[in-house]
CSV table of C-alpha atoms in Angstrom, one decimal:
chain,number,residue,atom,x,y,z
R,1,MET,CA,14.1,1.3,-14.9
R,2,LYS,CA,13.3,-1.7,-12.7
R,3,VAL,CA,10.3,-1.0,-10.4
R,4,THR,CA,8.7,-3.3,-7.8
R,5,VAL,CA,5.1,-2.6,-6.9
R,6,ILE,CA,4.3,-3.8,-3.4
R,7,GLY,CA,0.6,-4.4,-3.4
R,8,ALA,CA,-1.7,-5.7,-6.2
R,9,GLY,CA,-5.0,-4.0,-5.5
R,10,ALA,CA,-6.8,-1.7,-7.9
R,11,TRP,CA,-4.4,1.3,-7.4
R,12,GLY,CA,-1.3,-0.9,-7.5
R,13,GLY,CA,-2.4,-2.6,-10.7
R,14,ALA,CA,-3.2,0.8,-12.3
R,15,LEU,CA,0.2,2.3,-11.4
R,16,ALA,CA,1.9,-0.9,-12.6
R,17,GLN,CA,0.3,-0.4,-16.0
R,18,VAL,CA,1.4,3.3,-16.1
R,19,LEU,CA,5.0,2.2,-15.4
R,20,CYS,CA,4.8,-0.5,-18.0
R,21,ASP,CA,3.4,2.0,-20.6
R,22,ASN,CA,6.4,4.2,-19.8
R,23,GLY,CA,8.8,1.4,-20.7
R,24,HIS,CA,9.8,0.3,-17.2
R,25,ASP,CA,10.4,-3.3,-16.1
R,26,VAL,CA,7.7,-4.0,-13.6
R,27,VAL,CA,7.2,-6.7,-11.0
R,28,VAL,CA,4.1,-6.7,-8.8
R,29,TRP,CA,4.0,-8.4,-5.4
R,30,THR,CA,0.9,-9.8,-3.8
R,31,HIS,CA,0.6,-12.0,-0.7
R,32,ASP,CA,-2.1,-14.0,-2.5
R,33,VAL,CA,-0.7,-16.9,-4.7
R,34,GLU,CA,-3.9,-17.2,-6.6
R,35,HIS,CA,-4.0,-13.5,-7.4
R,36,ALA,CA,-0.4,-13.6,-8.7
R,37,ARG,CA,-1.5,-16.5,-11.0
R,38,GLN,CA,-4.5,-14.5,-12.2
R,39,ILE,CA,-2.4,-11.5,-13.1
R,40,ASN,CA,0.2,-13.7,-14.9
R,41,GLU,CA,-2.4,-15.9,-16.8
R,42,GLN,CA,-5.5,-13.7,-17.1
R,43,ARG,CA,-3.9,-10.3,-17.0
R,44,GLN,CA,-6.5,-9.1,-14.5
R,45,ILE,CA,-6.6,-7.3,-11.1
R,46,VAL,CA,-9.2,-8.9,-8.8
R,47,ALA,CA,-10.3,-5.6,-7.2
R,48,LEU,CA,-11.1,-4.2,-10.7
R,49,THR,CA,-12.8,-7.3,-12.0
R,50,LYS,CA,-15.1,-7.2,-9.0
R,51,LYS,CA,-16.2,-3.7,-10.1
R,52,GLU,CA,-16.6,-4.9,-13.7
R,53,ILE,CA,-13.9,-2.5,-14.9
R,54,GLU,CA,-12.7,-3.8,-18.3
R,55,HIS,CA,-8.9,-4.0,-18.4
R,56,THR,CA,-6.1,-6.1,-19.7
R,57,LEU,CA,-2.7,-5.7,-18.1
R,58,SER,CA,0.4,-5.7,-20.2
R,59,GLU,CA,2.1,-9.0,-20.8
R,60,ARG,CA,5.3,-7.5,-19.6
R,61,ILE,CA,4.0,-7.1,-16.0
R,62,VAL,CA,5.1,-10.0,-13.9
R,63,ALA,CA,3.4,-10.9,-10.6
R,64,THR,CA,4.9,-12.9,-7.8
R,65,SER,CA,3.9,-13.9,-4.2
R,66,ASP,CA,7.6,-14.3,-3.3
R,67,LEU,CA,8.6,-11.1,-1.5
R,68,ALA,CA,12.3,-11.8,-1.7
R,69,ILE,CA,12.1,-12.0,-5.5
R,70,ALA,CA,10.0,-8.9,-5.7
R,71,VAL,CA,12.3,-6.8,-3.5
R,72,GLU,CA,15.4,-7.9,-5.3
R,73,HIS,CA,14.0,-6.9,-8.6
R,74,GLY,CA,13.4,-3.2,-8.1
R,75,CYS,CA,15.7,-0.2,-8.0
R,76,TYR,CA,12.5,1.6,-7.0
R,77,LEU,CA,10.0,0.2,-4.5
R,78,LEU,CA,6.4,1.5,-4.9
R,79,PHE,CA,4.3,0.8,-1.8
R,80,VAL,CA,0.6,0.5,-2.5
R,81,VAL,CA,-0.9,-1.3,0.5
R,82,PRO,CA,-3.6,-0.2,3.0
R,83,SER,CA,-2.3,2.4,5.5
R,84,PHE,CA,-2.9,0.1,8.5
R,85,ALA,CA,-0.8,-2.6,6.9
R,86,LEU,CA,2.1,-0.5,5.6
R,87,ARG,CA,4.3,-0.8,8.7
R,88,SER,CA,4.0,-4.6,8.9
R,89,VAL,CA,4.6,-4.9,5.2
R,90,ALA,CA,7.6,-2.6,5.3
R,91,ILE,CA,9.1,-4.7,8.1
R,92,GLU,CA,8.9,-7.8,5.9
R,93,VAL,CA,10.3,-5.9,2.9
R,94,ALA,CA,13.3,-4.8,5.0
R,95,LYS,CA,14.2,-8.4,5.7
R,96,HIS,CA,14.9,-9.0,2.0
R,97,MET,CA,16.8,-5.8,1.2
R,98,THR,CA,20.5,-6.0,0.5
R,99,LYS,CA,21.1,-2.5,-0.7
R,100,PRO,CA,19.3,0.9,-0.4
R,101,LYS,CA,16.6,1.8,-2.8
R,102,ILE,CA,14.4,4.8,-3.6
R,103,CYS,CA,10.9,4.2,-2.1
R,104,ILE,CA,7.6,5.6,-3.2
R,105,SER,CA,4.4,5.7,-1.3
R,106,ALA,CA,1.1,5.7,-3.2
R,107,THR,CA,-0.8,4.9,0.1
R,108,LYS,CA,-2.9,7.7,1.6
R,109,GLY,CA,-3.2,7.7,5.4
R,110,ILE,CA,-1.9,8.8,8.8
R,111,GLU,CA,-0.7,6.2,11.3
R,112,LYS,CA,-2.7,6.3,14.5
R,113,ASN,CA,-0.9,7.3,17.7
R,114,THR,CA,2.4,8.1,16.0
R,115,HIS,CA,0.7,10.6,13.5
R,116,LEU,CA,3.4,9.5,11.0
R,117,LEU,CA,2.5,9.9,7.3
R,118,MET,CA,3.1,7.0,5.0
R,119,THR,CA,6.5,8.0,3.7
R,120,GLU,CA,7.5,8.6,7.3
R,121,VAL,CA,6.4,5.1,8.3
R,122,ILE,CA,8.6,3.7,5.4
R,123,GLU,CA,11.6,5.8,6.6
R,124,ASP,CA,11.0,4.8,10.2
R,125,VAL,CA,11.1,1.1,9.3
R,126,LEU,CA,13.8,1.0,6.6
R,127,THR,CA,16.0,3.8,7.9
R,128,GLU,CA,18.7,5.6,5.9
R,129,ASN,CA,20.6,2.4,5.4
R,130,LEU,CA,17.8,0.9,3.2
R,131,CYS,CA,15.8,3.9,2.0
R,132,ILE,CA,17.6,6.5,0.0
R,133,ALA,CA,14.4,8.6,-0.1
R,134,ALA,CA,10.7,8.1,0.4
R,135,VAL,CA,8.7,10.0,-2.1
R,136,ALA,CA,4.9,10.6,-1.8
R,137,LEU,CA,2.7,10.1,-4.9
R,138,SER,CA,-0.7,11.5,-4.5
R,139,GLY,CA,-3.6,13.4,-6.1
R,140,PRO,CA,-7.0,12.9,-7.8
R,141,SER,CA,-6.6,9.5,-9.3
R,142,HIS,CA,-9.3,6.8,-9.4
R,143,ALA,CA,-7.7,3.5,-10.3
R,144,GLU,CA,-10.8,2.7,-12.4
R,145,GLU,CA,-10.0,5.6,-14.7
R,146,VAL,CA,-6.2,5.3,-14.8
R,147,ILE,CA,-6.3,1.6,-15.8
R,148,GLN,CA,-8.4,2.8,-18.8
R,149,ARG,CA,-5.8,5.4,-19.6
R,150,LYS,CA,-8.1,8.4,-18.9
R,151,ILE,CA,-6.3,11.7,-18.4
R,152,THR,CA,-5.0,12.1,-14.9
R,153,ALA,CA,-2.7,14.6,-13.1
R,154,ILE,CA,-1.1,13.9,-9.7
R,155,VAL,CA,1.9,15.0,-7.6
R,156,ALA,CA,5.3,13.5,-6.6
R,157,ALA,CA,6.5,15.1,-3.4
R,158,HIS,CA,9.8,15.2,-1.4
R,159,GLU,CA,11.6,17.9,0.6
R,160,LYS,CA,14.5,17.5,-1.8
R,161,ASN,CA,13.3,18.4,-5.2
R,162,GLU,CA,15.7,16.1,-6.9
R,163,TYR,CA,13.9,13.0,-5.6
R,164,ALA,CA,10.5,14.4,-6.4
R,165,VAL,CA,11.7,15.0,-10.0
R,166,LEU,CA,13.1,11.5,-10.3
R,167,VAL,CA,9.7,10.0,-9.4
R,168,GLN,CA,8.0,12.6,-11.6
R,169,GLY,CA,10.0,11.3,-14.6
R,170,LEU,CA,9.3,7.7,-13.7
R,171,PHE,CA,5.5,8.1,-14.0
R,172,ASN,CA,4.9,11.1,-16.3
R,173,ASN,CA,4.0,10.4,-19.9
R,174,ASP,CA,2.8,12.6,-22.8
R,175,THR,CA,-0.5,10.8,-23.4
R,176,TYR,CA,-2.6,10.4,-20.3
R,177,PHE,CA,-0.6,10.6,-17.0
R,178,ARG,CA,0.9,13.9,-15.9
R,179,VAL,CA,2.9,14.3,-12.8
R,180,TYR,CA,3.9,17.5,-11.0
R,181,ALA,CA,6.8,17.9,-8.6
R,182,ASN,CA,6.3,19.4,-5.1
R,183,THR,CA,8.6,19.9,-2.1
R,184,ASP,CA,5.9,20.0,0.5
R,185,ARG,CA,5.7,16.3,1.1
R,186,LYS,CA,3.8,16.7,4.4
R,187,GLY,CA,1.1,18.8,2.8
R,188,VAL,CA,0.7,16.5,-0.1
R,189,GLU,CA,0.3,13.4,2.2
R,190,LEU,CA,-2.0,15.2,4.6
R,191,GLY,CA,-4.2,16.3,1.8
R,192,GLY,CA,-4.5,12.7,0.5
R,193,ALA,CA,-5.3,11.3,3.9
R,194,LEU,CA,-7.8,14.0,5.2
R,195,LYS,CA,-9.9,14.2,2.0
R,196,ASN,CA,-11.0,10.7,2.6
R,197,ILE,CA,-12.7,11.8,5.8
R,198,ILE,CA,-14.7,14.5,3.9
R,199,ALA,CA,-15.6,12.1,1.2
R,200,ILE,CA,-17.3,9.8,3.7
R,201,ILE,CA,-19.5,12.8,4.8
R,202,SER,CA,-20.1,13.6,1.1
R,203,GLY,CA,-21.5,10.1,0.6
R,204,MET,CA,-23.9,10.6,3.6
R,205,LEU,CA,-25.1,13.9,2.1
R,206,SER,CA,-25.8,12.1,-1.2
R,207,ALA,CA,-27.7,9.3,0.6
R,208,TYR,CA,-29.9,11.9,2.2
R,209,ASP,CA,-30.4,13.6,-1.2
R,210,LEU,CA,-29.4,17.0,0.2
R,211,GLY,CA,-28.4,18.5,-3.1
R,212,ASP,CA,-25.5,20.3,-4.8
R,213,ASN,CA,-25.6,23.3,-2.5
R,214,ALA,CA,-24.8,21.1,0.5
R,215,LYS,CA,-22.1,19.3,-1.5
R,216,ALA,CA,-20.5,22.6,-2.4
R,217,ALA,CA,-20.6,23.8,1.2
R,218,LEU,CA,-19.1,20.5,2.4
R,219,ILE,CA,-16.2,20.6,-0.1
R,220,THR,CA,-15.4,24.2,0.8
R,221,ARG,CA,-15.6,23.8,4.6
R,222,GLY,CA,-13.8,20.4,4.3
R,223,LEU,CA,-10.9,22.1,2.5
R,224,PHE,CA,-10.8,24.7,5.3
R,225,GLU,CA,-10.4,22.0,7.9
R,226,MET,CA,-7.8,20.1,5.9
R,227,THR,CA,-5.8,23.3,5.4
R,228,LYS,CA,-5.9,24.3,9.0
R,229,ILE,CA,-4.7,20.9,10.2
R,230,GLY,CA,-2.0,20.9,7.5
R,231,VAL,CA,-0.7,24.4,8.4
R,232,ALA,CA,-0.8,23.5,12.2
R,233,SER,CA,1.3,20.4,11.3
R,234,GLY,CA,3.9,22.3,9.4
R,235,ALA,CA,2.6,22.0,5.8
R,236,ARG,CA,2.3,24.9,3.4
R,237,GLU,CA,-1.2,26.4,2.9
R,238,GLN,CA,-0.7,26.7,-0.9
R,239,THR,CA,-0.4,22.9,-1.2
R,240,PHE,CA,-4.1,22.4,-0.2
R,241,SER,CA,-5.3,24.5,-3.1
R,242,GLY,CA,-3.4,22.2,-5.5
R,243,LEU,CA,-3.9,18.7,-6.9
R,244,ALA,CA,-3.1,16.8,-3.7
R,245,GLY,CA,-5.5,19.0,-1.8
R,246,LEU,CA,-8.5,20.5,-3.6
R,247,GLY,CA,-8.1,18.4,-6.6
R,248,ASP,CA,-8.2,15.1,-4.7
R,249,LEU,CA,-11.0,16.4,-2.5
R,250,ILE,CA,-13.2,17.2,-5.5
R,251,ALA,CA,-12.5,13.8,-7.1
R,252,THR,CA,-13.2,11.8,-4.0
R,253,THR,CA,-16.3,13.7,-2.8
R,254,THR,CA,-18.1,13.7,-6.1
R,255,SER,CA,-17.4,10.3,-7.6
R,256,VAL,CA,-19.1,6.9,-7.3
R,257,HIS,CA,-15.7,5.3,-7.9
R,258,SER,CA,-14.6,6.5,-4.4
R,259,ARG,CA,-14.9,3.8,-1.8
R,260,ASN,CA,-15.0,6.5,0.9
R,261,PHE,CA,-18.0,8.1,-0.8
R,262,GLN,CA,-19.7,4.8,-1.0
R,263,ALA,CA,-18.9,4.1,2.6
R,264,GLY,CA,-20.7,7.3,3.6
R,265,ILE,CA,-23.8,6.2,1.7
R,266,LEU,CA,-23.8,3.0,3.7
R,267,LEU,CA,-23.2,4.8,7.0
R,268,ALA,CA,-26.3,6.9,6.3
R,269,LYS,CA,-28.3,3.8,5.9
R,270,GLY,CA,-27.4,2.7,9.4
R,271,LEU,CA,-24.4,0.3,8.9
R,272,SER,CA,-21.5,0.5,11.2
R,273,ALA,CA,-17.9,1.0,10.0
R,274,GLU,CA,-17.2,-2.7,10.4
R,275,GLU,CA,-20.3,-3.6,8.5
R,276,VAL,CA,-19.4,-1.2,5.7
R,277,GLU,CA,-16.0,-2.8,5.1
R,278,ILE,CA,-17.5,-6.3,5.2
R,279,SER,CA,-20.2,-5.2,2.8
R,280,THR,CA,-17.8,-3.6,0.3
R,281,GLN,CA,-14.9,-6.1,0.9
R,282,ALA,CA,-12.6,-3.1,0.7
R,283,THR,CA,-10.5,-1.0,3.0
R,284,VAL,CA,-12.1,2.4,3.7
R,285,GLU,CA,-9.1,4.6,4.4
R,286,GLY,CA,-11.2,7.4,5.8
R,287,PHE,CA,-12.2,5.2,8.8
R,288,TYR,CA,-8.6,4.9,9.8
R,289,ALA,CA,-7.6,8.5,8.9
R,290,VAL,CA,-10.3,10.0,11.1
R,291,LYS,CA,-8.9,8.3,14.2
R,292,ALA,CA,-5.5,9.8,13.7
R,293,ALA,CA,-6.9,13.2,12.6
R,294,ILE,CA,-8.9,13.6,15.7
R,295,GLU,CA,-5.8,13.2,17.8
R,296,ILE,CA,-4.1,15.9,15.7
R,297,VAL,CA,-7.1,18.2,16.0
R,298,ASN,CA,-7.1,17.8,19.8
R,299,GLU,CA,-3.4,18.2,20.1
R,300,LYS,CA,-3.1,21.3,17.9
R,301,GLN,CA,-6.5,22.7,19.0
R,302,VAL,CA,-7.7,23.1,15.4
R,303,TYR,CA,-11.3,24.0,14.6
R,304,ALA,CA,-12.6,21.0,12.6
R,305,PRO,CA,-16.3,20.3,13.4
R,306,LEU,CA,-16.7,18.0,10.3
R,307,ILE,CA,-13.9,15.7,11.5
R,308,VAL,CA,-15.0,15.8,15.1
R,309,LEU,CA,-18.6,14.9,14.3
R,310,LEU,CA,-17.7,12.0,11.9
R,311,TYR,CA,-15.4,10.6,14.6
R,312,GLU,CA,-18.2,10.7,17.2
R,313,LEU,CA,-20.5,9.0,14.7
R,314,LEU,CA,-17.9,6.2,14.1
R,315,GLU,CA,-17.5,5.8,17.8
R,316,ASN,CA,-21.3,5.3,18.1
R,317,LYS,CA,-21.7,8.5,20.2
R,318,ILE,CA,-24.2,10.0,17.8
R,319,THR,CA,-26.4,8.9,14.9
R,320,PRO,CA,-26.1,10.2,11.3
R,321,ALA,CA,-29.3,12.3,11.9
R,322,ILE,CA,-27.9,13.9,15.0
R,323,MET,CA,-24.5,14.5,13.3
R,324,LEU,CA,-26.3,16.6,10.6
R,325,GLU,CA,-28.3,18.4,13.1
R,326,ARG,CA,-25.3,19.4,15.1
R,327,LEU,CA,-23.6,20.8,12.1
R,328,PHE,CA,-26.3,23.4,11.9
R,329,GLN,CA,-26.8,24.0,15.6
R,330,ARG,CA,-23.2,25.4,16.0
R,331,GLU,CA,-22.9,29.1,16.9
R,332,MET,CA,-22.6,31.5,14.0
R,333,LYS,CA,-19.0,32.5,13.1
R,334,ASP,CA,-17.0,34.6,10.7
R,335,GLU,CA,-16.1,32.5,7.7
R,336,PHE,CA,-12.4,32.4,8.3
R,337,THR,CA,-12.4,32.2,12.1
R,338,LEU,CA,-9.7,29.7,13.3
R,339,MET,CA,-11.4,28.6,16.5
């Protein structure tokens, strides 16, 4: 199959390699002319070379900075751009589409104000005339490990199982990359977005050297908040105990590969969110997800103290020390109390 990867960051590059390993004809689009040249000549992804991750992309992967060429190439369009940029990129993609295609989102996030998930943003921009279906691809999957062909299992999700299965077949292989199908697209996408918020807090706990007990408590209570937000939004509770929920949460809250985890370490050291992104030269999706999540929490009246306190920290209403204090100053509750 012909697949176009929209976005040439670490995750876009890793997924392009998976697709190429599976025998597909892959074109990668980047807005950066120099990056396209580096991919074609040096077979390298800039975001991975900065982290000193050894990798060599297949010679069969072709990069271009010409969006028209990229869009025309693919029967499938795989969007792998930061959540805040997805709508604007999709608008540009639409200008070059001459026939409808199956779209896939490997971006994890919630659009602020609209509360749309990433596949919903794609559908909102491209509409039924250009987007046959928008399938979510999510789960515990550090690009640094996938590019090195380490064993990974994720989820392809769409309300119509036939589309989830199509994307499952596109990415699944019998050596290192396993894909499960799921019809709870909303739950899969919410899990992928919300776990980034918990991962930031996990990084803060690590910076304060609070230990494994604290980390276990955070993961458990973080999953509780993710699940309650998901169910209140119409997702299935079961999804959050799967790969796109608990699986992704564990990977992101416990790994140094996670940029959200690293962002939490820097926040604990006193940097602002803006300073963190400047320091890391990377998009921290959790910073954007928490702004949308707090709107959902308030609208649905969901009990989510972790998310509320991180939001207050990022809004400079409290310090990291006060944030931790308030977590323990809350009234005692039954473990599974909703409010």
